[in-house]
Short mmCIF file of C-alpha atoms in Angstrom, two decimals:
data_model
loop_
_atom_site.label_atom_id
_atom_site.label_comp_id
_atom_site.label_asym_id
_atom_site.label_seq_id
_atom_site.Cartn_x
_atom_site.Cartn_y
_atom_site.Cartn_z
CA MET A 1 64.76 177.87 106.95
CA MET A 2 63.96 174.33 108.07
CA ARG A 3 61.20 174.14 105.48
CA LYS A 4 63.63 175.17 102.72
CA ARG A 5 66.20 172.58 103.81
CA CYS A 6 63.61 169.83 103.81
CA CYS A 7 62.43 170.84 100.35
CA ILE A 8 65.99 170.82 98.97
CA ALA A 9 66.67 167.41 100.51
CA PHE A 10 63.42 166.09 99.04
CA ILE A 11 64.35 167.35 95.57
CA CYS A 12 67.82 165.76 95.82
CA VAL A 13 66.33 162.40 96.81
CA LEU A 14 63.95 162.48 93.86
CA ILE A 15 66.73 163.43 91.44
CA PHE A 16 68.87 160.49 92.56
CA THR A 17 65.80 158.26 92.28
CA ILE A 18 65.34 159.36 88.67
CA CYS A 19 69.05 159.00 87.89
CA PRO A 20 70.30 156.21 90.16
CA ILE A 21 74.01 155.48 90.46
CA PRO A 22 74.57 151.71 90.28
CA LEU A 23 76.84 150.17 92.87
CA GLN A 24 78.53 146.90 92.12
CA ALA A 25 80.95 144.78 94.11
CA ASP A 26 82.17 141.81 92.11
CA GLU A 27 83.88 138.94 93.85
CA ALA A 28 87.54 138.94 92.87
CA ASP A 29 88.67 136.18 90.53
CA PRO A 30 91.43 133.87 91.80
CA GLU A 31 94.96 134.97 90.90
CA VAL A 32 96.48 132.25 88.72
CA LEU A 33 100.08 131.73 87.64
CA LEU A 34 100.55 129.82 84.39
CA LEU A 35 104.18 128.68 84.24
CA TYR A 36 105.74 126.90 81.29
CA SER A 37 108.98 125.26 80.16
CA ILE A 38 109.36 124.83 76.39
CA ASP A 39 112.15 124.01 73.92
CA LYS A 40 110.91 125.95 70.90
CA GLU A 41 108.69 128.88 70.02
CA GLN A 42 106.17 126.67 68.22
CA GLN A 43 105.22 125.14 71.58
CA MET A 44 103.81 128.50 72.72
CA LYS A 45 100.53 127.60 71.04
CA GLU A 46 99.96 125.03 73.80
CA VAL A 47 100.63 127.66 76.44
CA HIS A 48 97.94 129.85 74.88
CA ARG A 49 95.56 126.89 74.64
CA LEU A 50 95.99 126.22 78.36
CA ASP A 51 95.45 129.93 78.93
CA LEU A 52 92.15 129.71 77.02
CA LEU A 53 91.07 126.71 79.10
CA THR A 54 91.95 128.49 82.34
CA GLY A 55 90.21 131.70 81.30
CA HIS A 56 86.79 130.20 82.01
CA PHE A 57 87.54 130.26 85.74
CA THR A 58 89.38 133.55 86.16
CA ASN A 59 90.37 136.66 84.25
CA ASP A 60 93.44 137.16 86.41
CA ILE A 61 96.08 134.99 84.71
CA SER A 62 99.82 135.70 84.65
CA LEU A 63 101.82 133.89 81.94
CA TYR A 64 105.54 133.32 82.56
CA SER A 65 108.25 131.02 81.38
CA VAL A 66 110.03 129.64 84.44
CA GLU A 67 113.17 131.57 83.47
CA ASP A 68 111.32 134.88 83.20
CA PHE A 69 109.46 134.31 86.45
CA LEU A 70 112.67 133.63 88.36
CA GLN A 71 114.07 136.92 87.07
CA SER A 72 110.92 138.86 87.93
CA SER A 73 109.93 140.43 91.23
CA GLU A 74 106.88 138.16 91.51
CA GLU A 75 106.47 135.79 94.46
CA ILE A 76 104.87 132.43 93.74
CA ASP A 77 103.11 132.31 97.12
CA THR A 78 100.99 135.34 96.21
CA PHE A 79 99.02 133.28 93.67
CA ASP A 80 95.90 131.29 94.54
CA ARG A 81 96.68 128.52 92.05
CA VAL A 82 99.52 127.46 89.76
CA LEU A 83 99.43 125.56 86.47
CA TYR A 84 102.73 124.24 85.13
CA LEU A 85 103.05 123.10 81.52
CA ARG A 86 106.28 121.28 80.70
CA ARG A 87 107.13 120.45 77.10
CA ALA A 88 110.91 120.78 77.50
CA LYS A 89 112.82 117.52 77.26
CA GLY A 90 115.06 116.18 80.00
CA GLU A 91 115.03 116.69 83.73
CA PRO A 92 113.81 120.02 85.16
CA GLU A 93 116.47 122.46 86.34
CA GLN A 94 117.05 122.61 90.08
CA GLU A 95 115.72 126.18 90.22
CA THR A 96 112.48 125.02 88.61
CA ILE A 97 112.11 122.18 91.11
CA GLU A 98 112.79 124.46 94.08
CA LEU A 99 110.33 127.07 92.79
CA LEU A 100 107.40 124.69 92.47
CA ASN A 101 108.28 122.77 95.64
CA ARG A 102 108.14 126.06 97.51
CA TYR A 103 104.54 126.64 96.50
CA GLU A 104 102.00 125.21 98.96
CA GLY A 105 98.78 125.90 97.06
CA PRO A 106 96.95 123.74 94.49
CA THR A 107 99.12 122.95 91.45
CA TYR A 108 98.17 121.44 88.10
CA PHE A 109 101.07 119.67 86.35
CA ILE A 110 100.75 119.04 82.60
CA GLY A 111 103.34 117.28 80.47
CA LYS A 112 106.69 115.75 81.36
CA ALA A 113 108.78 114.90 84.45
CA MET A 114 106.08 115.37 87.08
CA GLU A 115 107.82 112.88 89.39
CA ALA A 116 110.72 115.34 89.81
CA PHE A 117 108.61 117.59 92.06
CA LYS A 118 107.56 117.12 95.66
CA ALA A 119 103.89 116.88 94.67
CA GLY A 120 104.69 113.96 92.34
CA GLU A 121 107.26 112.11 94.42
CA SER A 122 104.92 109.13 94.85
CA LEU A 123 104.66 108.72 91.07
CA GLU A 124 106.82 106.42 88.95
CA CYS A 125 107.04 106.89 85.20
CA ILE A 126 107.11 103.51 83.44
CA GLU A 127 106.99 104.26 79.71
CA GLU A 128 105.35 106.24 76.92
CA ILE A 129 102.12 104.74 75.64
CA ILE A 130 100.12 105.48 72.50
CA PHE A 131 96.36 105.71 73.02
CA ASP A 132 93.24 106.63 71.05
CA THR A 133 90.46 106.24 73.63
CA ILE A 134 89.44 108.03 76.83
CA ASP A 135 87.49 106.35 79.63
CA ASP A 136 85.51 108.46 82.10
CA GLY A 137 84.18 105.61 84.22
CA GLU A 138 80.98 105.28 82.19
CA ASP A 139 81.88 105.64 78.52
CA SER A 140 84.89 105.03 76.32
CA ILE A 141 85.37 107.78 73.74
CA THR A 142 87.39 107.17 70.57
CA LEU A 143 89.63 110.09 69.61
CA GLN A 144 90.13 111.44 66.10
CA SER A 145 93.83 110.56 66.15
CA GLU A 146 96.39 108.73 68.28
CA LYS A 147 97.99 110.54 71.23
CA VAL A 148 100.90 109.88 73.57
CA VAL A 149 100.83 109.72 77.37
CA ASP A 150 103.51 108.97 79.97
CA TYR A 151 102.29 105.91 81.84
CA TYR A 152 102.67 106.41 85.61
CA GLU A 153 102.25 103.92 88.41
CA ILE A 154 100.22 105.74 91.05
CA PRO A 155 99.23 105.06 94.69
CA PRO A 156 95.87 103.28 95.21
CA SER A 157 94.44 106.37 96.92
CA THR A 158 94.83 108.48 93.77
CA ASN A 159 91.63 109.85 92.24
CA VAL A 160 91.77 108.86 88.56
CA MET A 161 89.51 111.25 86.65
CA TYR A 162 90.20 109.96 83.13
CA SER A 163 92.09 106.91 81.87
CA THR A 164 92.76 104.84 78.77
CA HIS A 165 93.47 101.21 77.82
CA ASN A 166 90.31 100.04 79.65
CA GLY A 167 91.21 101.97 82.78
CA ALA A 168 94.72 100.56 83.09
CA VAL A 169 96.57 103.76 82.19
CA PRO A 170 95.71 107.01 84.02
CA LEU A 171 95.45 110.14 81.83
CA ILE A 172 94.38 112.80 84.32
CA PHE A 173 94.46 112.19 88.05
CA GLN A 174 94.36 113.99 91.39
CA GLN A 175 96.27 113.68 94.66
CA ASP A 176 94.92 115.93 97.41
CA THR A 177 94.78 119.43 95.85
CA ASP A 178 97.28 118.68 93.07
CA PHE A 179 96.32 117.54 89.56
CA PHE A 180 98.37 115.71 86.94
CA ALA A 181 97.94 115.28 83.16
CA PRO A 182 101.00 113.55 81.60
CA ILE A 183 99.65 113.94 78.04
CA SER A 184 101.77 114.94 75.05
CA GLU A 185 99.61 117.71 73.58
CA ILE A 186 96.61 119.95 74.17
CA ASP A 187 94.22 119.83 71.23
CA GLU A 188 90.48 120.49 71.22
CA GLN A 189 89.57 116.95 72.24
CA LEU A 190 92.08 116.46 75.06
CA GLY A 191 91.77 120.12 76.01
CA ALA A 192 88.08 119.63 76.68
CA TYR A 193 88.89 116.91 79.25
CA ILE A 194 91.51 119.08 80.93
CA GLY A 195 88.92 121.85 80.97
CA GLU A 196 86.41 119.59 82.69
CA THR A 197 88.88 118.73 85.47
CA LEU A 198 89.54 122.44 86.00
CA PHE A 199 86.07 122.71 87.56
CA SER A 200 87.38 120.53 90.40
CA PHE A 201 90.74 122.29 90.46
CA PHE A 202 89.01 125.66 90.93
CA ASN A 203 86.14 124.28 93.05
CA GLN A 204 83.63 125.78 90.62
CA LYS A 205 80.04 124.69 90.03
CA LYS A 206 79.16 123.11 86.71
CA GLY A 207 76.51 124.57 84.41
CA GLU A 208 74.41 123.19 81.57
CA ALA A 209 75.50 122.77 77.98
CA LYS A 210 74.27 125.22 75.33
CA ILE A 211 74.43 125.50 71.57
CA SER A 212 74.87 128.59 69.38
CA LEU A 213 74.22 129.41 65.73
CA ARG A 214 75.80 131.98 63.42
CA LEU A 215 74.64 132.97 59.95
CA GLU A 216 77.97 133.59 58.24
CA ASP A 217 79.52 135.96 55.67
CA ILE A 218 76.64 138.35 54.94
CA HIS A 219 77.90 141.14 52.63
CA PRO A 220 76.29 143.79 50.36
CA MET A 221 76.02 141.39 47.39
CA TYR A 222 74.15 138.79 49.46
CA ASP A 223 70.70 137.59 48.38
CA PRO A 224 68.27 139.22 50.86
CA THR A 225 65.48 136.79 49.95
CA LYS A 226 67.44 133.71 51.05
CA LEU A 227 68.57 135.51 54.20
CA LYS A 228 64.99 136.49 55.06
CA GLU A 229 63.74 132.94 54.56
CA VAL A 230 66.30 131.65 57.04
CA GLY A 231 65.48 134.45 59.50
CA ASP A 232 61.75 133.73 59.28
CA TYR A 233 62.36 130.05 59.97
CA LEU A 234 64.52 130.77 63.02
CA ARG A 235 61.97 133.26 64.36
CA LYS A 236 59.20 130.66 64.13
CA LYS A 237 61.45 128.14 65.86
CA GLU A 238 62.33 130.76 68.51
CA ILE A 239 66.03 130.05 67.97
CA PRO A 240 68.36 132.97 68.84
CA TYR A 241 71.25 133.46 66.45
CA MET A 242 74.11 135.69 65.37
CA ILE A 243 74.70 137.24 61.94
CA THR A 244 78.28 137.94 60.90
CA VAL A 245 78.30 140.93 58.57
CA ILE A 246 81.00 142.11 56.15
CA PRO A 247 80.22 145.79 55.41
CA VAL A 248 82.04 145.99 52.06
CA TYR A 249 81.98 143.72 49.03
CA THR A 250 84.92 144.13 46.62
CA ASN A 251 84.83 142.85 43.07
CA PRO A 252 88.09 140.85 42.78
CA LYS A 253 88.38 141.60 39.04
CA THR A 254 87.53 145.31 38.85
CA GLY A 255 88.24 146.40 42.43
CA GLU A 256 84.83 148.10 42.55
CA GLU A 257 83.43 148.32 46.09
CA LEU A 258 79.83 147.90 47.17
CA HIS A 259 78.87 149.16 50.65
CA LEU A 260 75.83 148.38 52.77
CA GLU A 261 74.28 151.71 51.84
CA ASP A 262 74.24 150.40 48.26
CA ALA A 263 72.12 147.40 49.32
CA PRO A 264 68.93 148.86 50.89
CA ARG A 265 66.88 145.64 50.56
CA LEU A 266 69.54 143.66 52.40
CA VAL A 267 69.80 146.32 55.11
CA ARG A 268 66.02 146.25 55.66
CA VAL A 269 66.15 142.49 56.12
CA LEU A 270 69.09 142.75 58.54
CA ARG A 271 67.33 145.44 60.57
CA LYS A 272 64.20 143.33 60.82
CA MET A 273 66.22 140.32 61.93
CA GLN A 274 67.96 142.47 64.53
CA GLU A 275 64.57 143.71 65.80
CA GLN A 276 63.40 140.12 66.09
CA GLY A 277 66.35 139.14 68.26
CA ALA A 278 69.35 138.46 66.03
CA SER A 279 72.77 139.65 67.24
CA ILE A 280 75.03 141.40 64.72
CA VAL A 281 78.73 140.44 64.67
CA LEU A 282 81.32 142.43 62.70
CA HIS A 283 83.18 139.94 60.49
CA GLY A 284 86.05 142.09 59.28
CA TYR A 285 85.56 145.06 56.97
CA LYS A 286 86.19 143.55 53.53
CA HIS A 287 87.06 139.93 54.42
CA GLN A 288 90.04 140.19 52.08
CA TYR A 289 93.60 141.50 52.11
CA ARG A 290 94.71 140.79 48.58
CA LYS A 291 92.52 140.45 45.47
CA THR A 292 90.45 137.56 46.69
CA VAL A 293 86.70 137.00 46.77
CA THR A 294 84.93 138.77 49.65
CA GLY A 295 84.01 136.14 52.23
CA GLU A 296 86.79 133.79 51.13
CA GLY A 297 89.97 135.81 51.58
CA PHE A 298 91.94 136.51 54.74
CA GLU A 299 91.90 140.07 56.10
CA TYR A 300 94.09 140.19 59.21
CA TRP A 301 96.73 137.65 58.24
CA ASP A 302 99.18 137.52 55.33
CA VAL A 303 98.29 133.98 54.32
CA GLN A 304 100.58 134.07 51.28
CA ASN A 305 103.59 134.41 53.60
CA ASP A 306 101.84 132.88 56.63
CA ARG A 307 102.71 135.74 58.95
CA PRO A 308 101.10 138.87 60.45
CA LEU A 309 100.26 141.89 58.27
CA TYR A 310 103.59 143.72 58.24
CA GLN A 311 103.28 145.42 54.85
CA LYS A 312 100.86 146.41 52.08
CA PRO A 313 99.62 143.57 49.83
CA ASN A 314 101.79 144.59 46.87
CA GLU A 315 105.01 144.92 48.89
CA ALA A 316 107.57 142.12 49.04
CA ARG A 317 108.18 140.19 52.24
CA LEU A 318 111.58 140.99 53.74
CA GLY A 319 113.64 138.96 56.20
CA PRO A 320 116.82 139.42 58.26
CA ASP A 321 119.01 138.58 55.25
CA ASP A 322 117.61 141.57 53.35
CA PHE A 323 119.15 144.07 55.79
CA ALA A 324 122.73 145.09 56.46
CA THR A 325 122.34 145.04 60.24
CA GLN A 326 120.07 143.51 62.87
CA GLU A 327 119.14 147.04 63.96
CA GLU A 328 117.79 147.83 60.49
CA TYR A 329 115.74 144.64 60.51
CA ASP A 330 114.38 145.42 63.99
CA ASP A 331 113.29 148.85 62.74
CA TYR A 332 111.54 147.18 59.81
CA VAL A 333 109.70 144.81 62.17
CA ALA A 334 108.67 147.74 64.39
CA GLN A 335 107.26 149.50 61.33
CA GLY A 336 105.41 146.28 60.49
CA HIS A 337 103.78 146.18 63.93
CA ALA A 338 102.71 149.80 63.51
CA PHE A 339 101.27 149.01 60.07
CA GLU A 340 99.29 146.08 61.47
CA ARG A 341 97.86 148.13 64.34
CA ASN A 342 96.87 150.99 62.05
CA TYR A 343 95.32 148.58 59.53
CA ILE A 344 93.22 146.82 62.18
CA GLU A 345 92.11 150.06 63.81
CA ASN A 346 91.03 151.61 60.52
CA THR A 347 89.07 148.59 59.31
CA ILE A 348 87.35 148.11 62.68
CA SER A 349 86.42 151.78 62.91
CA ASN A 350 85.11 151.87 59.34
CA GLY A 351 83.23 148.62 59.82
CA VAL A 352 81.41 149.66 62.99
CA ASN A 353 80.62 153.12 61.62
CA GLU A 354 79.11 151.75 58.41
CA LEU A 355 76.99 149.25 60.33
CA VAL A 356 75.72 151.90 62.74
CA GLU A 357 74.89 154.27 59.88
CA GLN A 358 72.50 151.59 58.63
CA GLY A 359 70.91 151.03 62.04
CA LEU A 360 72.85 147.83 62.71
CA TYR A 361 74.60 147.51 66.08
CA PRO A 362 77.44 144.95 66.31
CA LEU A 363 77.92 143.26 69.67
CA ALA A 364 81.05 141.22 68.93
CA PHE A 365 83.82 140.55 66.41
CA GLU A 366 84.94 137.52 64.44
CA ALA A 367 88.17 137.56 62.42
CA PRO A 368 87.89 136.09 58.90
CA HIS A 369 89.04 132.46 59.02
CA TYR A 370 89.85 133.04 62.74
CA ALA A 371 93.23 134.36 61.56
CA MET A 372 94.83 137.18 63.53
CA SER A 373 98.15 137.69 65.30
CA LEU A 374 98.39 137.77 69.08
CA SER A 375 99.06 141.51 68.97
CA GLY A 376 95.97 141.82 66.77
CA TYR A 377 93.79 140.56 69.64
CA GLU A 378 95.34 143.22 71.84
CA VAL A 379 94.32 145.93 69.36
CA LEU A 380 90.86 144.42 68.99
CA SER A 381 90.30 144.44 72.75
CA ASP A 382 90.47 148.24 72.74
CA TYR A 383 87.15 148.25 70.89
CA PHE A 384 85.29 144.98 71.57
CA SER A 385 84.51 143.13 74.79
CA THR A 386 83.45 139.96 72.98
CA TYR A 387 85.09 137.73 70.37
CA VAL A 388 83.24 134.92 68.58
CA GLY A 389 84.65 131.76 67.01
CA GLN A 390 88.07 130.17 67.33
CA VAL A 391 91.36 131.78 68.34
CA GLN A 392 94.70 131.69 66.55
CA THR A 393 97.25 130.62 69.16
CA SER A 394 100.51 131.26 67.28
CA ASN A 395 102.28 134.11 65.52
CA ASN A 396 104.14 131.57 63.38
CA THR A 397 101.20 130.13 61.44
CA HIS A 398 97.46 130.60 61.08
CA ILE A 399 97.06 126.82 61.21
CA SER A 400 96.82 126.93 65.00
CA ALA A 401 93.19 127.83 65.66
CA PHE A 402 91.78 126.50 68.93
CA SER A 403 88.57 126.79 70.86
CA PRO A 404 87.77 125.59 74.37
CA SER A 405 84.37 124.03 74.93
CA TYR A 406 83.23 126.98 77.06
CA ARG A 407 83.54 130.76 77.15
CA SER A 408 86.90 132.18 78.23
CA GLU A 409 88.53 135.40 79.42
CA ALA A 410 92.07 134.24 78.72
CA ALA A 411 95.06 136.52 79.25
CA MET A 412 95.88 136.41 75.53
CA LEU A 413 92.50 138.02 74.77
CA ASP A 414 93.46 141.07 76.82
CA GLY A 415 90.09 141.50 78.50
CA MET A 416 87.80 140.11 75.78
CA THR A 417 85.44 137.19 76.36
CA LEU A 418 85.54 134.35 73.83
CA ILE A 419 82.29 132.72 72.72
CA PRO A 420 83.57 129.42 71.26
CA GLU A 421 82.81 127.53 68.05
CA THR A 422 83.46 123.79 68.09
CA LEU A 423 80.85 122.13 65.85
CA GLY A 424 81.95 123.31 62.43
CA TYR A 425 79.57 124.21 59.60
CA VAL A 426 77.44 122.83 56.79
CA ARG A 427 79.65 122.33 53.76
CA GLU A 428 78.11 122.72 50.34
CA GLY A 429 77.56 119.28 48.84
CA ASP A 430 78.16 117.42 52.11
CA LYS A 431 75.11 115.18 52.49
CA LYS A 432 76.29 113.98 55.91
CA ALA A 433 76.78 117.47 57.37
CA SER A 434 73.70 117.27 59.63
CA LYS A 435 74.78 113.99 61.18
CA LYS A 436 78.37 115.23 61.60
CA ILE A 437 77.24 118.34 63.47
CA SER A 438 74.89 116.29 65.65
CA LYS A 439 77.70 113.86 66.43
CA ASN A 440 80.04 116.74 67.31
CA TYR A 441 77.38 118.20 69.59
CA GLN A 442 76.95 114.85 71.30
CA TYR A 443 80.68 114.94 72.07
CA PHE A 444 81.05 118.55 73.26
CA SER A 445 77.74 118.77 75.12
CA ARG A 446 79.08 116.29 77.68
CA PHE A 447 81.32 119.06 79.03
CA SER A 448 80.10 121.47 81.69
CA ASP A 449 79.20 125.07 80.76
CA SER A 450 79.89 124.26 77.12
CA ILE A 451 78.70 126.52 74.32
CA SER A 452 78.86 124.39 71.20
CA GLY A 453 78.91 126.82 68.30
CA MET A 454 78.15 126.13 64.64
CA PHE A 455 77.68 128.37 61.61
CA PHE A 456 75.59 128.24 58.45
CA HIS A 457 75.69 130.02 55.09
CA PRO A 458 72.12 131.13 54.25
CA TYR A 459 72.72 130.86 50.50
CA LEU A 460 72.50 127.08 50.97
CA GLY A 461 68.79 127.52 51.60
CA VAL A 462 66.47 127.19 54.57
CA ASP A 463 65.87 123.48 53.85
CA ARG A 464 69.50 122.66 54.63
CA LEU A 465 69.34 124.51 57.95
CA GLU A 466 66.04 122.89 58.85
CA LYS A 467 67.60 119.49 58.27
CA VAL A 468 70.46 120.31 60.67
CA VAL A 469 68.11 121.59 63.38
CA ASN A 470 65.81 118.57 63.02
CA GLU A 471 68.77 116.21 63.33
CA LEU A 472 69.95 117.98 66.48
CA GLU A 473 66.48 118.09 68.03
CA LYS A 474 65.92 114.41 67.25
CA ASP A 475 68.91 113.32 69.31
CA HIS A 476 69.34 116.06 71.93
CA PHE A 477 67.53 118.47 74.22
CA LEU A 478 68.82 121.88 73.11
CA THR A 479 69.33 125.06 75.11
CA TRP A 480 70.16 127.84 72.66
CA PHE A 481 72.71 130.51 73.51
CA ASN A 482 71.67 134.13 72.95
CA LEU A 483 74.55 136.59 72.60
CA LYS A 484 72.23 139.52 73.23
CA ASP A 485 71.44 138.17 76.70
CA GLU A 486 75.11 138.56 77.64
CA TYR A 487 76.89 141.77 78.53
CA ASN A 488 78.70 143.01 75.43
CA LYS A 489 80.34 146.35 74.78
CA VAL A 490 81.66 147.97 71.61
CA GLU A 491 83.33 151.38 71.79
CA ILE A 492 84.51 153.30 68.73
CA ASN A 493 85.44 157.00 68.75
CA GLU A 494 83.42 157.63 71.94
CA PHE A 495 80.36 155.89 70.47
CA VAL A 496 79.32 153.02 72.75
CA ILE A 497 77.07 150.03 72.06
CA GLU A 498 76.09 147.77 74.96
CA SER A 499 73.80 144.79 75.34
CA ASN A 500 72.45 142.91 78.31
CA ALA A 501 69.35 140.84 79.06
CA GLY A 502 68.23 140.97 75.44
CA GLU A 503 68.40 144.75 75.04
CA ILE A 504 70.79 146.93 73.01
CA VAL A 505 71.62 150.44 74.20
CA THR A 506 73.94 153.06 72.76
CA ASN A 507 75.39 155.97 74.69
CA LYS A 508 73.62 158.34 72.30
CA GLU A 509 70.30 156.80 73.22
CA GLU A 510 71.25 156.77 76.90
CA ASP A 511 72.10 160.45 76.79
CA GLU A 512 68.77 161.23 75.14
CA VAL A 513 66.84 159.07 77.58
CA LEU A 514 68.75 160.44 80.55
CA THR A 515 68.18 164.02 79.43
CA SER A 516 64.49 163.28 78.97
CA LYS A 517 64.22 161.65 82.40
CA VAL A 518 66.07 164.45 84.12
CA TRP A 519 64.09 167.13 82.28
CA TRP A 520 60.66 165.65 82.94
CA GLY A 521 61.64 164.79 86.49
CA ILE A 522 63.29 168.07 87.45
CA VAL A 523 60.88 170.53 85.82
CA PRO A 524 57.91 169.59 88.04
CA LEU A 525 60.19 169.66 91.06
CA LEU A 526 61.48 173.11 90.18
CA VAL A 527 57.96 174.38 89.55
CA GLY A 528 56.82 172.87 92.81
CA GLY A 529 59.80 174.38 94.59
CA ILE A 530 59.09 177.84 93.18
CA ILE A 531 55.46 177.62 94.26
CA PHE A 532 56.51 176.36 97.67
CA PHE A 533 59.02 179.16 98.20
CA THR A 534 56.58 181.76 96.85
CA GLN A 535 53.90 180.63 99.23
CA SER A 536 56.41 180.51 102.07
CA SER A 537 57.49 184.10 101.42
CA LYS A 538 53.88 185.30 101.14
CA LYS A 539 52.64 183.82 104.41
CA PRO A 540 54.54 186.15 106.76
CA GLN A 541 53.37 189.11 104.67
CA ASP A 542 49.77 187.95 104.92
CA LEU A 543 50.09 187.54 108.67
CA ASP A 544 51.45 191.06 108.95
CA GLN A 545 48.53 192.35 106.94
CA ALA A 546 46.13 190.39 109.13
CA GLN A 547 47.56 191.94 112.18
#
């Protein structure tokens, strides 16, 4: 009996060795409260931009207007850190002051009336000042446009992190564990400086700058020869890159569709590039909503009416005045949300399926022209863990795209990780494109953990790309970002694609590998067990015969 128990235990140990169960205990991200006070809906884009900046340091962000937070059951003291964005004019309400004064943890104040709170009681606002430079103690950077800051007189002990007007006017400063940024807006340039100070606010280590490259808008009508030439060049240079693929090309005049299966030469080139290290990114399904050219049209935004996709392309846009009652209009809007969700789900499912059928495994998604409603990101997050490019930060207009300098797990992305794009692209006919991209990289690479993304259209020819890379290498030491080295997950209809450390695995492959491992591991054990038990049962019989 003891021999049998030992054998069973031995078999169990070997089985668990063959099929180990991974154990993982991640350190919890800090719980962050992002509070805001705004006067109009259009200002929500700044809330989402601050969310994207904060998402580099935690994926546990709660967004509340002050009014909604006061009516909720949440307690401010349960949060590890608080960021307060104030764009509302006038003095803060007494309830707002009491709420933030009650909080004893680190607080980051951005915007107006910071002197009204206990943390800012030593500050005195003098006047509004226009500025167009930022000083970091070593360099003075000229901004693309003029900005406005509230000029505060501050105590001598204040840690001024960034200033303007030759250091005379503080832009971002720190007192103890509290931070202050009395600037008038959060755009990509100023946002990058706020993002840099968040490393201190969250006590987080700073990492090196990286650069990423995407080959953009590859569809079934694309020239495989030009694509291959670019891929061969990048392979020789050992530069990792992404390829954004549009599975369907639609003729805008005839409506005729061409799918990847109709372009075998292109598919062979894409497969080879994938084998050699390229990462595939799904770039919509058709890259068009109305009868526009594939690769140029919008797909997830009604650009003609500048609003989310609430109806079919040939249906008229309706507003509140087109309905007899508010209830009827609300029903219409609800139907619009359902249409948008269904549209996104169908195109994503079709896109992934058609790529996989051709042996291409997407690791991330990029919306055409970065245009998608906030609810669209929520739908997208059900299928993709990674989003590439810039993010639309408003439901009111697509002209609100924003990208932080680093990756982000913002609340608005509903669990997705953003891989940013800040450098722009090579425009056809722009002879200064290489220098512009190099100059942009010089700017964004100064920021910690930055991933400065750019994209390139291969139809421009390998010579144009080589010129860009040479310009960058001439002026900078480059560390290239490889999407395939990151953890990415795509899940469609129970089919799962995952990548990590340069490898791509699907659940189908895992099942086959697992079955093979278990089979080839268990069969010898079972055979050995049978022999063992047979011999064990024979020995007493032999002894009896011997006696």
